[in-house]
Amino acid sequence: EMLHRLQPKAVFWQEDLDPDALGLGGPGTRIHYGNFDRTGDGLFAMLDSMPDNPAIDPVSEPEDRSVISFTSGTSAQPKGVLHCFSNYYAIAQHQTDRWSLTADDRILEFRSFSWASAHMLSLNPVLATGGTLLFAKRFSRSRFLGWIRDYRPTVIIAVPTVVNMLLEETMEGAAGAFEGVRFVSCSTAPLMPEQHRRFEETYNVPLTQLYGMSEGGVVAANYPDTRRMGSVGRPGLYHDITIRGADGEALPQGQIGEIETISAQHAQAYLHADGAIEAIRGRPLKTGDIGYLDEDGFLIVTGRARDVIIRGGVNIAPLEIDAVLTRHDAVAEAATFGVPDPIYGEEVASWVSLKTGRSVTPDDLATHCAAHLPDAKCPKHIEIVDAIPKNDRGKIDRNAARAAWEKR
């Protein structure tokens, strides 16, 4: 469907995949990658046959499109996000400034490069600074220490799932495991403050949170040296953030509402499944997330607007309950969501996964919550599960948890 929507002139593909099953018989000339040593045929052999310094006239302007990425598409057809050279360059400027990147930095990335976030956090700033980008096909806990030792990254791009894996089973020589690493970043999904604190205490390396969108660039980020636990940092370069109330009014500092931003980092437009193009650059972009700006201008994200639980007219952010549950020393991860209730409309339910070798009862966890939350926010249903459902990008999938609950 994406290929037919894009109508590409060329499609590069990996030859050990089944092109017909993927629908690659559609538009565009198919070119497989071939051997990395440039023997045989394929893209690398083609490149090897070209002159070392070909005379190529510039063909692109700053506002020409550079990349088309796709959103997660968890509840509908994924939207194509049309980026241009100028907004990708603005993102690279942000990263270079916020992380003080130079040509000496070596960034380790193990996320998919079909994902705009990998472009924003690692590829673009490396191209801008002349640094080194270290690719790994996927995260490997057993190889991780070897990668750090052999390739000497100065920055490591991580996600909360990786942080939790490294906390679940501490690596050998934990205090010196990240020697030479300036900091580890964490984004794409919320990280509980307790996990943040434990990671830094265990591994003796700064953990720096940030917050972005495929279409919005890096909306907010911490500086590694002045990071604030529980916050995704101050507004990103060129970002003007406003917190909006239910009626669209701008809210003062400290009040929770929907996060809205306008920025030179924004993509140009959406490409919808029906082929329609919707311009988004130059006007405020609703993020779909809720949160607030604290007294020092740090952004705290409290959840997705669509995930808010409305219990008897009271709005409850699931992340607040997740954060309390993960403070229990037996809990590895938690996912809170709303379930139908005949009296209150919705009631609070939580799924919890435990650390290896630990045990706790739902009643114990209910008592723990009661000590830290008002009664209205305490989960009335707590279940211990083997694993919290996640989507293909490692984000907790509350929709899947809620759907599984309702099917029982």
PDB file of C-alpha atoms in Angstrom, residues 2 21 33 41 51 63 91 109 115 166 193 209 221 240 242 249 275 280 284 290-291 312 314 320 324:
ATOM      1  CA  MET A   2       2.831   2.397   0.859  1.00  0.00           C
ATOM      2  CA  ALA A  21       5.114 -11.359  -0.846  1.00  0.00           C
ATOM      3  CA  TYR A  33      21.786  -4.351  -2.637  1.00  0.00           C
ATOM      4  CA  ASP A  41      25.739  -7.262  -9.259  1.00  0.00           C
ATOM      5  CA  PRO A  51      33.783   7.521 -11.154  1.00  0.00           C
ATOM      6  CA  GLU A  63      12.331  23.345   0.626  1.00  0.00           C
ATOM      7  CA  ILE A  91      16.738  19.039  13.492  1.00  0.00           C
ATOM      8  CA  GLU A 109      22.473   3.346  17.027  1.00  0.00           C
ATOM      9  CA  TRP A 115      12.248   5.293  11.515  1.00  0.00           C
ATOM     10  CA  LEU A 166      19.857  -3.594  31.542  1.00  0.00           C
ATOM     11  CA  PRO A 193      11.829   8.410  37.217  1.00  0.00           C
ATOM     12  CA  GLN A 209      15.726  12.080  28.039  1.00  0.00           C
ATOM     13  CA  ALA A 221      15.376  17.628  25.122  1.00  0.00           C
ATOM     14  CA  ASP A 240       7.578  27.381  20.571  1.00  0.00           C
ATOM     15  CA  THR A 242       2.054  26.060  24.210  1.00  0.00           C
ATOM     16  CA  GLU A 249      -7.069  28.255  25.662  1.00  0.00           C
ATOM     17  CA  GLY A 275      -3.104  10.257  -1.747  1.00  0.00           C
ATOM     18  CA  ILE A 280       1.362  21.060   8.406  1.00  0.00           C
ATOM     19  CA  PRO A 284       0.661  24.907  15.280  1.00  0.00           C
ATOM     20  CA  ILE A 290      -0.623  15.946  27.483  1.00  0.00           C
ATOM     21  CA  GLY A 291       1.762  17.532  29.931  1.00  0.00           C
ATOM     22  CA  GLY A 312     -16.510   9.911  37.378  1.00  0.00           C
ATOM     23  CA  VAL A 314     -11.968  13.122  36.977  1.00  0.00           C
ATOM     24  CA  GLU A 320       1.203   8.733  37.098  1.00  0.00           C
ATOM     25  CA  VAL A 324       4.035   4.694  41.425  1.00  0.00           C
TER      26      VAL A 324
END
